[in-house]
Coordinates of C-alpha atoms in Angstrom, one line a residue:
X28 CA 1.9 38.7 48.0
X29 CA 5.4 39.9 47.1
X30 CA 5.7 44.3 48.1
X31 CA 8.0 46.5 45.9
X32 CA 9.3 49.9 47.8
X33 CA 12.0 52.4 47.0
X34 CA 14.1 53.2 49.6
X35 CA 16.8 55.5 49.7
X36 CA 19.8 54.7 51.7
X37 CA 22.1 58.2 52.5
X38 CA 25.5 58.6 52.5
X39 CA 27.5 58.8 55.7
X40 CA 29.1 62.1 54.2
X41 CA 26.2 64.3 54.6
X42 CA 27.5 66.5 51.4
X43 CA 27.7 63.0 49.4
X44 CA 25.0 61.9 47.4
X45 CA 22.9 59.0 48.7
X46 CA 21.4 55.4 46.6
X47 CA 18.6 54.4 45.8
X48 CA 17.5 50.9 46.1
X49 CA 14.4 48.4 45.6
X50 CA 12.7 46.7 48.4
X51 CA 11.6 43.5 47.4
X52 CA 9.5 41.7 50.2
X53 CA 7.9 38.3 50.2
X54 CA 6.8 35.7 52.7
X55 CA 8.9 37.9 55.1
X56 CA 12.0 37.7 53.3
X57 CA 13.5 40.8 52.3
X58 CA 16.1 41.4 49.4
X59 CA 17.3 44.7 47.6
X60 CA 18.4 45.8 44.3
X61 CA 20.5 48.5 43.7
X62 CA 19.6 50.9 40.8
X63 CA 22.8 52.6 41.5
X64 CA 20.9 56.1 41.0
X65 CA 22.6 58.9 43.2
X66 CA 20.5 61.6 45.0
X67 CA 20.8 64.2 47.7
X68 CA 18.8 64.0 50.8
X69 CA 17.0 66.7 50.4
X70 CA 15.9 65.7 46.7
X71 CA 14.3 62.5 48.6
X72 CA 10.6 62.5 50.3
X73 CA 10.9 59.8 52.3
X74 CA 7.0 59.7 53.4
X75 CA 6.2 59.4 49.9
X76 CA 9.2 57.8 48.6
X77 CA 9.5 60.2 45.6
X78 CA 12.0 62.1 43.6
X79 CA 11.3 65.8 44.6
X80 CA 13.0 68.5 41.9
X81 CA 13.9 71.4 43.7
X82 CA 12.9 74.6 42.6
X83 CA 15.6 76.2 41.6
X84 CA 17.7 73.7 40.5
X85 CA 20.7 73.5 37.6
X86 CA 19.2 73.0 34.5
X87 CA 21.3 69.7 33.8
X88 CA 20.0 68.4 37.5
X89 CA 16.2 69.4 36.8
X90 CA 16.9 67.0 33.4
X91 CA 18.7 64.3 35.1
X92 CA 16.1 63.8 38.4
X93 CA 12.7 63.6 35.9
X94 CA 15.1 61.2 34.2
X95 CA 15.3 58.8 37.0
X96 CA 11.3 59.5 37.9
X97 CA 10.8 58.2 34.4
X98 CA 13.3 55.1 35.3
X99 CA 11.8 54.7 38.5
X100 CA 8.4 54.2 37.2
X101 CA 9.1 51.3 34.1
X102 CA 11.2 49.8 36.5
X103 CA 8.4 49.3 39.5
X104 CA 6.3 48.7 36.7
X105 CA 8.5 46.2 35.8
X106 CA 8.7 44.3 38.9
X107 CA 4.9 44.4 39.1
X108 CA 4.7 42.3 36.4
X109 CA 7.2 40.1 37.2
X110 CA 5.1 39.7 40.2
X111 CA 2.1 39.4 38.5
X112 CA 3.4 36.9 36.1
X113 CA 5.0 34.4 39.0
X114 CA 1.6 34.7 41.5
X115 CA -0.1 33.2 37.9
X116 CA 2.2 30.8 37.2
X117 CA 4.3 29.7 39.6
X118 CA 2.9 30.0 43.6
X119 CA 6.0 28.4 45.1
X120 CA 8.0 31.6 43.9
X121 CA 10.7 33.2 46.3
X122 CA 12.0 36.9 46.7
X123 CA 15.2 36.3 45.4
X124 CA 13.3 34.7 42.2
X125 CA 12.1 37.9 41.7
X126 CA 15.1 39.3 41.7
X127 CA 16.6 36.9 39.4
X128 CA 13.9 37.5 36.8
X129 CA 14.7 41.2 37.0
X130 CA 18.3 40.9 36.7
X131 CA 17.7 38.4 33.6
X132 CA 16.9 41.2 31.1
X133 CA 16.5 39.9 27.5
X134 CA 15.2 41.5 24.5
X135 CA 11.8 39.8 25.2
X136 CA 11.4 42.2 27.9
X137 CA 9.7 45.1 25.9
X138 CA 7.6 45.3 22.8
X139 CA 9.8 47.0 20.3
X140 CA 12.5 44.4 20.9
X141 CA 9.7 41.5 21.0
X142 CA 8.7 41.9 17.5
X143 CA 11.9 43.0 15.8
X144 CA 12.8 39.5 17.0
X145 CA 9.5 37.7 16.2
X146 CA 9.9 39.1 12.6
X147 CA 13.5 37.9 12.3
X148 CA 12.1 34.3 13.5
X149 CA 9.5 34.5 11.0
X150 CA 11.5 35.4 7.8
X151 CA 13.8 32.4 9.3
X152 CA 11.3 29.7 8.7
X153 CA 9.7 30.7 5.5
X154 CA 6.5 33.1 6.9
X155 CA 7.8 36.2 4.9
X156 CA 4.1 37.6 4.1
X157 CA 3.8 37.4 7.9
X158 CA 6.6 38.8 8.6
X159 CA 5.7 41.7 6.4
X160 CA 2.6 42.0 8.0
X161 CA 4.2 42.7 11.3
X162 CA 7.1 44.8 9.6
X163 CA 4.4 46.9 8.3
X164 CA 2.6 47.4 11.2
X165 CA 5.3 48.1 13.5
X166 CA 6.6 50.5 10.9
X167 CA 3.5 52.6 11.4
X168 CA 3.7 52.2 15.5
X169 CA 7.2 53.6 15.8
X170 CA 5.9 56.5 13.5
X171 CA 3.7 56.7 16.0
X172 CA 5.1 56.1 19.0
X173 CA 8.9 57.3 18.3
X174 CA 11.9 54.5 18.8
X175 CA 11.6 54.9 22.5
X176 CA 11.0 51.1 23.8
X177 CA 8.0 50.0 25.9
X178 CA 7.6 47.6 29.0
X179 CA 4.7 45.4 28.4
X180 CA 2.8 46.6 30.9
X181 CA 2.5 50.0 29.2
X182 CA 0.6 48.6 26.1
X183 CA -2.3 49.3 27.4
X184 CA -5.9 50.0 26.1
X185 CA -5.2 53.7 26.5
X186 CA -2.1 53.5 24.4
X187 CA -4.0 52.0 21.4
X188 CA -6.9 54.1 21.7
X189 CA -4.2 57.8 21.5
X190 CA -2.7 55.1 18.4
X191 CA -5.8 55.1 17.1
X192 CA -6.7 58.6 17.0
X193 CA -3.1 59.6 15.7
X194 CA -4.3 57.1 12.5
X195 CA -7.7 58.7 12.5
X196 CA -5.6 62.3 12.5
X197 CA -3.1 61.1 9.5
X198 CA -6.1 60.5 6.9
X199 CA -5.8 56.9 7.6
X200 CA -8.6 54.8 6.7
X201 CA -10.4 52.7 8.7
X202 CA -9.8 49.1 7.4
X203 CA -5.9 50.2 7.1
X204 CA -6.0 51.5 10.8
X205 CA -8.0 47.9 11.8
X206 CA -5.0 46.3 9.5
X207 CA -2.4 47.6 12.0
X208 CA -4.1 47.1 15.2
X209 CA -4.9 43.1 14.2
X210 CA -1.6 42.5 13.2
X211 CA -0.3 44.3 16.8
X212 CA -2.9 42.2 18.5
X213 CA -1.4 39.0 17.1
X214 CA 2.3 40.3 18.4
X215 CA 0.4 41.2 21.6
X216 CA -1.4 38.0 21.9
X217 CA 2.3 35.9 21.0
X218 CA 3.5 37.4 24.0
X219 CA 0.6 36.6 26.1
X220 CA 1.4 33.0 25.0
X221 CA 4.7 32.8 25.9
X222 CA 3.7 34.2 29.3
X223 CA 6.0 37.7 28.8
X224 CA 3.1 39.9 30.1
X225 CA -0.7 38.6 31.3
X226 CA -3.7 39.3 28.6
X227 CA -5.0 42.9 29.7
X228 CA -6.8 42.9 26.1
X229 CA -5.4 46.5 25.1
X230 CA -7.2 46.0 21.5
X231 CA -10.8 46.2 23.0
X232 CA -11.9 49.6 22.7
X233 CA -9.6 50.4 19.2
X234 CA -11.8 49.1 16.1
X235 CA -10.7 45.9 14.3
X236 CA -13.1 44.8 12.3
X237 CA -13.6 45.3 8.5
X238 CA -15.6 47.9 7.2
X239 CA -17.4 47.3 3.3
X240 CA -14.7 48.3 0.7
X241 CA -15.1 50.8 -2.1
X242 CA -16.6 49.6 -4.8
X243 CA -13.7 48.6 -7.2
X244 CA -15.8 46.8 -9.8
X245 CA -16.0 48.0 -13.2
X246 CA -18.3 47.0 -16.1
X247 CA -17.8 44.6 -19.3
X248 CA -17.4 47.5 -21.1
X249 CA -14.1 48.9 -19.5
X250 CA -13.0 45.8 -19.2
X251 CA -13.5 45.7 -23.6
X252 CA -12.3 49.4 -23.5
X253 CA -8.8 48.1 -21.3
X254 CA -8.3 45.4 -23.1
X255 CA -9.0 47.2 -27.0
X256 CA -6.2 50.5 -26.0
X257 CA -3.5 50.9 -28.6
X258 CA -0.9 51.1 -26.2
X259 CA 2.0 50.0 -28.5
X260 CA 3.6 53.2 -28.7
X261 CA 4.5 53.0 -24.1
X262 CA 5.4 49.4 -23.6
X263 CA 5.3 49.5 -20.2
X264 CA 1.5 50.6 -19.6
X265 CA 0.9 47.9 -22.6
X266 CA 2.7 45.3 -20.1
X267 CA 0.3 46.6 -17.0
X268 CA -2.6 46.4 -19.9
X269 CA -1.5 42.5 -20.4
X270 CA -1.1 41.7 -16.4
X271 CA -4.6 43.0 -15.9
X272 CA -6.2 41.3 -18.9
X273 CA -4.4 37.6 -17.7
X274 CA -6.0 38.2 -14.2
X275 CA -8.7 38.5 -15.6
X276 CA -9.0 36.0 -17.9
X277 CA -8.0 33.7 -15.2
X278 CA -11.1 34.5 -13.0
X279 CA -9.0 37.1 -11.0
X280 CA -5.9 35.7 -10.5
X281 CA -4.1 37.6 -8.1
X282 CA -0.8 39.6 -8.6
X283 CA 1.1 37.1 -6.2
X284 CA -0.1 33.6 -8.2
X285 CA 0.3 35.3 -11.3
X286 CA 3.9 36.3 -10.3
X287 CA 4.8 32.7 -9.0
X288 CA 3.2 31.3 -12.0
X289 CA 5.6 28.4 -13.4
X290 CA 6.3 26.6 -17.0
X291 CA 5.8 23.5 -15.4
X292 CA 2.0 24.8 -14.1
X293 CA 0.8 24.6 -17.6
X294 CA -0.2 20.9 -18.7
X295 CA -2.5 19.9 -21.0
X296 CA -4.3 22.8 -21.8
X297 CA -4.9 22.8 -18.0
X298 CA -3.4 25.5 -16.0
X299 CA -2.7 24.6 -12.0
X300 CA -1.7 26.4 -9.2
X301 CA -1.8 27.3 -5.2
X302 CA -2.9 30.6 -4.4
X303 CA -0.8 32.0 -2.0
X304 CA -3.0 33.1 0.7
X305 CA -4.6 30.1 0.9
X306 CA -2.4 27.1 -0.7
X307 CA -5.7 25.8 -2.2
X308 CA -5.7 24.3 -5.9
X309 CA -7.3 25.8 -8.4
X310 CA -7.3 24.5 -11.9
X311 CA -8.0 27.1 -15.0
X312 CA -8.5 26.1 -18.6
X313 CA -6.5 27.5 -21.2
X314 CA -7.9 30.4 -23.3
X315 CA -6.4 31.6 -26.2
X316 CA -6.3 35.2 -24.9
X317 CA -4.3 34.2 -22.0
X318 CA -1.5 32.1 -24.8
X319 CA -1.8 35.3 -27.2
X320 CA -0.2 37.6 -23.6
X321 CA 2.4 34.9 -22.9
X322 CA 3.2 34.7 -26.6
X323 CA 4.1 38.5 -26.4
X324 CA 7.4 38.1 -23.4
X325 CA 10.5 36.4 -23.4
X326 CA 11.0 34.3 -20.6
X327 CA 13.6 32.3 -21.6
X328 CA 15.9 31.5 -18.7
X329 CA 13.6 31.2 -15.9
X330 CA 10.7 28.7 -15.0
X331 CA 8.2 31.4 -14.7
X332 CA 5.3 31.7 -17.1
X333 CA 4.9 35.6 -17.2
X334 CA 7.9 38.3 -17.1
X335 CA 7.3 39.5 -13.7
X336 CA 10.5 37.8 -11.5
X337 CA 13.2 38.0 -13.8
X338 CA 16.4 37.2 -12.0
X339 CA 16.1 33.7 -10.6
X340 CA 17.6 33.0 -7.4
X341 CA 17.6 36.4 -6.9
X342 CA 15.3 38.1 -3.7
X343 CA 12.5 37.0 -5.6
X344 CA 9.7 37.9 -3.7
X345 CA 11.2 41.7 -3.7
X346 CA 11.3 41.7 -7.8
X347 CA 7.4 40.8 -7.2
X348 CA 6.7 43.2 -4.6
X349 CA 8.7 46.0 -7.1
X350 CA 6.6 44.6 -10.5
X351 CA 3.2 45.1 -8.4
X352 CA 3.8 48.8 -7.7
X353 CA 5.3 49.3 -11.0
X354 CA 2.4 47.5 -12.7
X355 CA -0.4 49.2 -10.6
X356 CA 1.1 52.4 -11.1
X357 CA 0.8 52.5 -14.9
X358 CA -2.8 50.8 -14.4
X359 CA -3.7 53.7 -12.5
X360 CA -2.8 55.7 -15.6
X361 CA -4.6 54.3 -17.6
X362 CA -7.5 54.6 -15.8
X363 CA -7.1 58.2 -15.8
X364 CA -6.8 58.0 -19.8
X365 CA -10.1 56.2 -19.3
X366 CA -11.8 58.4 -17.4
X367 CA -12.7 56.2 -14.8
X368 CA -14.0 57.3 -11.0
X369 CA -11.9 54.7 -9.4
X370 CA -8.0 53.7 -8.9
X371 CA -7.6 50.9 -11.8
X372 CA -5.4 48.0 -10.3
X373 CA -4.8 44.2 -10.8
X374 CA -7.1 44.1 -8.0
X375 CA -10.0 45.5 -10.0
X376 CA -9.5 42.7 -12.7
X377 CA -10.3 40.4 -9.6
X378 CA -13.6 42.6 -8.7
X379 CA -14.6 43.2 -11.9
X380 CA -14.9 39.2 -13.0
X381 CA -17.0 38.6 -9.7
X382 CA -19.2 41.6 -10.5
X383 CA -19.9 40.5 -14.1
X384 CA -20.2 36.6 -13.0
X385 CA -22.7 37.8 -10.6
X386 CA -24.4 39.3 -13.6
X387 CA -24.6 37.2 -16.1
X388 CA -26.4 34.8 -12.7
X389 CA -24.1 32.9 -12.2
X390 CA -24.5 31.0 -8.7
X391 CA -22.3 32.1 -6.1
X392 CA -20.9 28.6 -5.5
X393 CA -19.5 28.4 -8.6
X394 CA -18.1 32.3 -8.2
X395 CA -17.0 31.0 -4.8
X396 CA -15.1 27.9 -6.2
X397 CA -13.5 30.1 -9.2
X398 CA -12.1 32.8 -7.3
X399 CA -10.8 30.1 -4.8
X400 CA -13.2 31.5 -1.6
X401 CA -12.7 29.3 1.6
X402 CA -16.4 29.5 2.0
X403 CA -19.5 31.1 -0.1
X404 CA -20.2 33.3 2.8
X405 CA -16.5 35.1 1.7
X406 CA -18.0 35.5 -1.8
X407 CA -21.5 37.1 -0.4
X408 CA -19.3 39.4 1.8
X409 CA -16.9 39.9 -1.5
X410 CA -19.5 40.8 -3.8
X411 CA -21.9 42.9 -1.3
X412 CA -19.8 45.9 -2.3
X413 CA -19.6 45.2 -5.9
X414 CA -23.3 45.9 -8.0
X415 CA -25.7 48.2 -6.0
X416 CA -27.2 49.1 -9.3
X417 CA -30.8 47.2 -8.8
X418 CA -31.0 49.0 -4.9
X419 CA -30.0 52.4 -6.6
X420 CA -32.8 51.5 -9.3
X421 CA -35.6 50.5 -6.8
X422 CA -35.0 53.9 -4.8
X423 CA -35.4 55.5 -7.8
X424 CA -39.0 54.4 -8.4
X425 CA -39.7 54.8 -4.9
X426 CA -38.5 58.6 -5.4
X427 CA -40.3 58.4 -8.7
X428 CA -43.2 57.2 -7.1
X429 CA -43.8 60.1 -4.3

């Protein structure tokens, strides 16, 4: 098993400042790397090999030593798991490997650097809603954390647990926080595989499961009210009227599939199309409400069916991400006009078609198949939230009933 030590080697002026070095020891074999930090002897314990900070030392030189205690510590750290890593994976290993690996600092050495990459890589092959993922979550981390980089090693369980609190602290809710700590797991997990740090499964004691939504349902009758507003007078909450009412009409299409929505998808009466999360085919047949909201836009000039990306060829997936805020923002005015107790948003239109298929009884393998579920058990998990209305009536007689 390879030793790591810091030694301290004086100067032979005894006014000069001395070096500090790394010991690196291994099947007897000793080699040394020079940090080219500079200390007096007397700011050296050599028993314990640690930085001591005299008391009454220059303020500049009190700042400077706890700056090299801070090195000296991600940099053993450092060679630890470089030792770690080659006593897993490669048992022939030699001191002046170690060494090597040490010197051979890339930007795959620390977490901040790792995923800036990874995103880059991702956007480069096409994975942008990954990528975004990632972005996102990082985004929130550095909030977190600050800019400052981190070794491997010191993404530990206690680190996401502090993360966790801060969220818990910034009014963050719980399926958001288990959002960024699954998408940090998966950057965690891709360095794990590429055998940059061992699996010390930091994630197990922060939460990352999925806790039952809101209920963002709403009745037939809003839906009637939404779709009935004389909104002619602000032609841009009438536009976030129409998105809703097509996502609805097409069993809750969402914003994404609506945006990427082509000509070409329409055929026969027949519309078909690849939901984006999913890429499976679902086929939709053509209503007359959902012709009367296409009839209203000019989309002359580009192949899509609804007015949502505009510019062709131009950073098309930002003119969707753009239309959904604009478009959920003027929903949620109108559902203040309406009076209603939830946020109104395309997403709604998706709820509230479940909710009233699940009404009207229709069997949740058909809901399943419309909404384009991989399984039924997503739709039973979908719609648990949706219509508590016969429990909330049952306690009521039970009340009643006492």
């Amino acid at each position: 098993m390879a030793t790591v030590k810091v030694k301290f080697r004086p100067s032979s002026v005894i006014t000069k400042e001395g070096t500090l070095y790394y010991q690196i020891t291994h099947d007897r074999v000793v080699r040394q790397i020079n940090t080219g930090y500079k200390l007096y002897p007397t700011e050296w314990h050599s028993f314990t090999s640690q930085i001591v900070v005299p008391p009454n030392a220059e303020e500049s030189r009190y700042h400077y030593l706890l700056a090299l205690q801070n090195n000296l510590k991600k940099e053993t750290a450092r060679l630890a798991e470089i030792i770690v890593r080659l006593n897993r994976t490669d048992s022939a290993y030699t001191a002046d490997r170690i060494v090597e690996l040490y010197n051979l600092r890339s930007d795959n050495d620390s977490f901040l650097l790792f995923t800036r990459n990874l995103i880059v890589q991702l956007k480069q092959i096409g994975k942008i809603r990954t990528a975004e993922t990632y972005t996102c979550a990082l985004n929130s981390f550095i909030r977190f954390q600050g800019e400052t980089d981190l070794l491997w090693e010191a993404v530990d369980s206690n680190l996401m647990i502090e993360y966790e609190v801060y969220l818990k602290a910034e009014g963050v809710c719980p399926n958001t926080s288990s959002y960024y700590m699954r998408s940090l797991r998966a950057i965690y997990n891709r360095a794990v595989e590429k055998e940059l740090t061992i699996q010390r499964y930091p994630f197990k004691h922060v939460y990352t499961g999925i806790d039952k939504t809101v209920k963002r349902a709403v009745p037939v009758t809003v839906i009637r009210q939404i779709r009935n507003l004389k909104l002619e007078h602000n032609p841009m909450l009438d536009y976030a009227r129409d998105i809703f009412m097509f996502s609805f009409y097409t069993r809750g299409m969402s914003f994404v599939d609506m945006a990427y929505l082509k000509k070409k998808d329409l055929h026969n009466g027949i519309l078909s199309y690849r939901r984006q999360k999913t890429n499976q085919q679902l086929f939709i047949k053509w209503e007359k409400p959902m012709q009367e909201i296409i009839d209203k836009y000019d989309t002359t000039g580009t192949p899509y069916l609804l007015p949502i990306i505009k510019d062709v060829g131009k950073d098309e997936r930002r003119q969707y991400k753009n239309a959904s805020h604009l478009v959920n923002c003027k929903l949620k005015k109108i559902g203040i006009q309406l009076g209603l107790t939830i946020p109104l948003t395309t997403y709604v239109a998706r709820h509230g078609w479940a909710s009233i298929a699940k009404s009207k009884n229709i069997p949740i393998s058909t809901i399943s198949e419309a909404m384009g579920h991989d399984s039924e058990n997503t739709t039973r998990i979908y719609l648990a939230s949706l219509n508590t209305s016969v429990i909330d009536k049952a306690n009521s007689l039970i009340i009643k009933s006492i």
